[in-house]
Short mmCIF file of C-alpha atoms and ligand atoms in Angstrom, two decimals:
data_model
loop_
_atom_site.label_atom_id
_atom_site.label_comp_id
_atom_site.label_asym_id
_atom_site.label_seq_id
_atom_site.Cartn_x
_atom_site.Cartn_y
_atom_site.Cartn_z
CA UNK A 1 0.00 0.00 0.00
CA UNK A 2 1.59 3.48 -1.59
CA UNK A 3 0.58 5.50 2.08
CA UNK A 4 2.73 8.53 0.06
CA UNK A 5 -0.34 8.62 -2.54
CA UNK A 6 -2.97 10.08 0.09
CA UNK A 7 -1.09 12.92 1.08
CA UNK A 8 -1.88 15.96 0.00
CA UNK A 9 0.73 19.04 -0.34
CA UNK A 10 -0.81 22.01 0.24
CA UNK A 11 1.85 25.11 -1.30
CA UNK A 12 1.91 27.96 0.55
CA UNK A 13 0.18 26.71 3.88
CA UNK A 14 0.40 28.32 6.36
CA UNK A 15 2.35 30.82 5.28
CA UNK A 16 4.65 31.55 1.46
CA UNK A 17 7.04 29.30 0.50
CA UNK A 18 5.83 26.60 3.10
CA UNK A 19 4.58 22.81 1.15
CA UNK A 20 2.18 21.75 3.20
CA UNK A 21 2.10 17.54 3.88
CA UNK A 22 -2.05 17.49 4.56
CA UNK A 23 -2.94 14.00 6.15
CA UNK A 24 -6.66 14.04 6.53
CA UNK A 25 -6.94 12.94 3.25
CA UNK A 26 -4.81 9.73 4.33
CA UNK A 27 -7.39 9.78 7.47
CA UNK A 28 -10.43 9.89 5.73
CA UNK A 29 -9.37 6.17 3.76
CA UNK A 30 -10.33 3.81 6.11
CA UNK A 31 -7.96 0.90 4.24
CA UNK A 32 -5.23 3.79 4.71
CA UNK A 33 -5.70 4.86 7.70
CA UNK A 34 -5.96 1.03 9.56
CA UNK A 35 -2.68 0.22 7.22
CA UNK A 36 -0.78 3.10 8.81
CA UNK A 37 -1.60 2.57 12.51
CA UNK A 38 -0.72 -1.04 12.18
CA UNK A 39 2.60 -0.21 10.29
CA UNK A 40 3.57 1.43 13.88
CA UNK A 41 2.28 -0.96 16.16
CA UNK A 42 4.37 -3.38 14.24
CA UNK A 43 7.31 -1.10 14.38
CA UNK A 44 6.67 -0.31 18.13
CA UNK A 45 5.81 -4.52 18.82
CA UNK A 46 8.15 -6.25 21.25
CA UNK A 47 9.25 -2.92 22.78
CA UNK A 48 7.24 -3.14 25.81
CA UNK A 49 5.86 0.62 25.66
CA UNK A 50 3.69 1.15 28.70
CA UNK A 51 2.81 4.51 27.03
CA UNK A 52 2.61 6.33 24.13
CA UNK A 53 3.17 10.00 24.16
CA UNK A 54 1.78 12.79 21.54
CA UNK A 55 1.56 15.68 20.66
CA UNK A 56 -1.17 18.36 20.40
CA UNK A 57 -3.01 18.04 18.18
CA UNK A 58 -2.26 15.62 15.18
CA UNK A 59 -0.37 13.49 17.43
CA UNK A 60 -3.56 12.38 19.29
CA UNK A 61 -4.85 11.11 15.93
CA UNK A 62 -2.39 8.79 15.43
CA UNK A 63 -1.01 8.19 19.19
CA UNK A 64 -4.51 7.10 20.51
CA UNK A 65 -5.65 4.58 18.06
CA UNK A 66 -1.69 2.85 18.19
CA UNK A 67 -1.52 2.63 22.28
CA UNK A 68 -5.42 1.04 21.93
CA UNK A 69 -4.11 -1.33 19.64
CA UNK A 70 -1.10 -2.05 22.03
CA UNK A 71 -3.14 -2.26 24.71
CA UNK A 72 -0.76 0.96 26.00
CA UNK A 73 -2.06 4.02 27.87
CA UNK A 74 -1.95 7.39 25.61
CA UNK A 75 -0.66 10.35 27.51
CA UNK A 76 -1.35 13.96 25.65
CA UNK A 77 0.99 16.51 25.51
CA UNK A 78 -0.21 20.11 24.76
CA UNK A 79 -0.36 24.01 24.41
CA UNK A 80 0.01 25.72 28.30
CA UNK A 81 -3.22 26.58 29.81
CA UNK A 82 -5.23 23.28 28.63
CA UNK A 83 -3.97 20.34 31.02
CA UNK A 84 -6.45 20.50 34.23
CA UNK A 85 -4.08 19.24 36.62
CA UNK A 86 -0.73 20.09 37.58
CA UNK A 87 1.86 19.98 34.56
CA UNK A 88 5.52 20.01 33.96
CA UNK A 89 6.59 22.45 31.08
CA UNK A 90 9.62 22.61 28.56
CA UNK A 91 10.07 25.72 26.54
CA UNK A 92 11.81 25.52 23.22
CA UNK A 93 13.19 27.93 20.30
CA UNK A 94 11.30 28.52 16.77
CA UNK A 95 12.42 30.40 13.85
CA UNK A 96 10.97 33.31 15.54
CA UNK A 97 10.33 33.29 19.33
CA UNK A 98 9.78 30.14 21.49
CA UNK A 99 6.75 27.54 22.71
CA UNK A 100 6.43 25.84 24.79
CA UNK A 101 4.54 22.79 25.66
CA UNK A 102 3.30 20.76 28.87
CA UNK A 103 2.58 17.26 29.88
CA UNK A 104 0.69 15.67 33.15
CA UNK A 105 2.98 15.79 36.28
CA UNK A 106 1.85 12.30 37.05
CA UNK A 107 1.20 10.65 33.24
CA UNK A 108 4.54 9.01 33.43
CA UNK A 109 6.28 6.90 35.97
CA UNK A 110 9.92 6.35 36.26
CA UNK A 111 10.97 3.95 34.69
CA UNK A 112 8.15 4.05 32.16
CA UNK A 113 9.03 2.84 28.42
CA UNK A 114 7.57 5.20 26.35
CA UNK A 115 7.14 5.76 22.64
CA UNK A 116 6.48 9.36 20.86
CA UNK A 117 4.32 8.98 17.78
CA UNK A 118 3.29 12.22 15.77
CA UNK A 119 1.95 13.10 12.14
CA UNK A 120 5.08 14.66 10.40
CA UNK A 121 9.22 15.01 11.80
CA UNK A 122 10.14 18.84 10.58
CA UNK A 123 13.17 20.58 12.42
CA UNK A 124 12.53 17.91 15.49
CA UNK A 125 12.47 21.12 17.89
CA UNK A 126 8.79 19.75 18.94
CA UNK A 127 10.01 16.20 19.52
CA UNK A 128 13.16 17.32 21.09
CA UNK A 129 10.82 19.04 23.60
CA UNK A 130 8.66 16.32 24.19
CA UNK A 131 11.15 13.72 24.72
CA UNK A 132 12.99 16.12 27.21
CA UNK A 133 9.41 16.22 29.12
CA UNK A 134 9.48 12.58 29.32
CA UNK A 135 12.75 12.19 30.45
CA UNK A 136 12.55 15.17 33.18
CA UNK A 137 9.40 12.66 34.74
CA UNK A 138 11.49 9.65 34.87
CA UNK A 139 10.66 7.76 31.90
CA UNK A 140 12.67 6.41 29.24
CA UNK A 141 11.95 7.71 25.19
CA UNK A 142 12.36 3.77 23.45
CA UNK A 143 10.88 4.78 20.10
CA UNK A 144 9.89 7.74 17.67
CA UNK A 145 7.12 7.27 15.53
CA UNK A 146 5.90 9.51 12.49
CA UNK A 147 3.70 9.26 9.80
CA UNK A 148 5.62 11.62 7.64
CA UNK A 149 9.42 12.57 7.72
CA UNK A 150 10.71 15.33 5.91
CA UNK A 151 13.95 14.05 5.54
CA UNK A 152 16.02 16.80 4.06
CA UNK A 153 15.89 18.91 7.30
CA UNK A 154 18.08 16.07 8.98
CA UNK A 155 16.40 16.46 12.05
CA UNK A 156 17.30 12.73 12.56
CA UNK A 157 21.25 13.49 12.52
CA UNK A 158 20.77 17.24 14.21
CA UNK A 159 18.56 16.69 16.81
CA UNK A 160 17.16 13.38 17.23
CA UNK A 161 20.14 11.08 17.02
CA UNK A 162 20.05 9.67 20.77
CA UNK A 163 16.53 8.24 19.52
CA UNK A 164 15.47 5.51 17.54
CA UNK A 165 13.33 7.22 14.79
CA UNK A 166 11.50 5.71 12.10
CA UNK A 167 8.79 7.22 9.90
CA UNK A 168 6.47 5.67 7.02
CA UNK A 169 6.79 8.07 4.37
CA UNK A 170 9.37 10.26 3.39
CA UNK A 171 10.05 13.37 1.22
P1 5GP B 1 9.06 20.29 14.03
O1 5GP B 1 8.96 20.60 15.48
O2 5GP B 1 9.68 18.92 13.78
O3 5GP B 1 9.75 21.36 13.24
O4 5GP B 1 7.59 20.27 13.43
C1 5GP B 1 6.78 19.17 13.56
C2 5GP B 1 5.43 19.57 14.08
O5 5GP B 1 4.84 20.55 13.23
C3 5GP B 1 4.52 18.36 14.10
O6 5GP B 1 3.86 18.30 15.34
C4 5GP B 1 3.56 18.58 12.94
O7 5GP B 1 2.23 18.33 13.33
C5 5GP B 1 3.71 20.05 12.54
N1 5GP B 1 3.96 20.23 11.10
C6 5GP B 1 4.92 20.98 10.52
N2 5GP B 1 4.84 20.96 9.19
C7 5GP B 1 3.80 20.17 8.87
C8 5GP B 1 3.22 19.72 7.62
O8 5GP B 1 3.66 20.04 6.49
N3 5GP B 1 2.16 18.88 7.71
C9 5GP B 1 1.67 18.48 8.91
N4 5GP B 1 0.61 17.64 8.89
N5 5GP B 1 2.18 18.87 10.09
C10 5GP B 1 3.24 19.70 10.08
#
């Protein structure tokens, strides 16, 4: 199954010069969708992952349906202000300016084997972030998931490369 075909690039989105990688029109195939959550559990099977991690907002489309499968919890990360109970923040830099996102104080226990999965790998400055998160609670980052990669940023070599990464597609 060609998962490459049912993405659709979107030019100039969100803003000039940017190629956008659209998923929801991988999403909306239900063959496509079910091939590319089982092409992760199978990447992430024999690992042991007691949770999978993910990211605001596409990463909950893809994280929750492969830590069901696993029989794995799902733990979300997100945007300050929108956890209810008390978080644990890590603040990164962007092009311009910085973000910073926040995860459950409690969601992971140390010790915990833990797998990120989100939609697309860009610069890796939001993985980076998350997988600091983790590791500032105690548990341990065993895999990286994507959907997408966009390989020529060689986020893999710049940032990433304490990680095992792996992604489906690639551009
Ligand atoms: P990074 O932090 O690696 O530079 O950017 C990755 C994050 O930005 C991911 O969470 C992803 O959802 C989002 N992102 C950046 N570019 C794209 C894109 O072209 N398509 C999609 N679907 N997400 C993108």
């Amino acid at each position: 199954m060609n998962l490459k075909e049912k993405i659709r690039e979107i030019e100039n989105f969100p803003k000039e010069g940017i190629s956008f990688k659209d998923i929801t029109t991988l999403l909306k195939d239900g063959d496509y969708f079910r091939y590319a959550v089982d092409s992760i559990v199978n990447n992430l099977k024999d690992k042991n992952i007691d949770v999978v991690v993910g990211p605001e907002a596409r990463g909950f489309l893809l994280g929750a349906p492969v830590a069901y499968a696993m029989g794995a919890g799902f733990v979300p990360v997100r945007k300050p202000g929108k956890l209810p109970g008390e978080t644990e923040a890590f603040s990164y830099d962007l092009e311009y300016g910085v973000d910073t996102l926040e995860m459950h104080k409690d969601a992971i226990e140390p010790g915990m084997n833990v797998a990120i999965v989100d939609d697309l790998l860009a610069t890796g400055g939001t993985t980076k972030a998350v997988a600091k998160l983790i590791e500032k609670l105690g548990g341990k980052v065993v895999a990286v998931e994507y959907l997408i990669e966009l390989e020529f940023l060689e986020a893999k070599e710049q940032k990433l490369s304490d990680y095992e990464v792996r992604s489906l597609i690639k551009y």
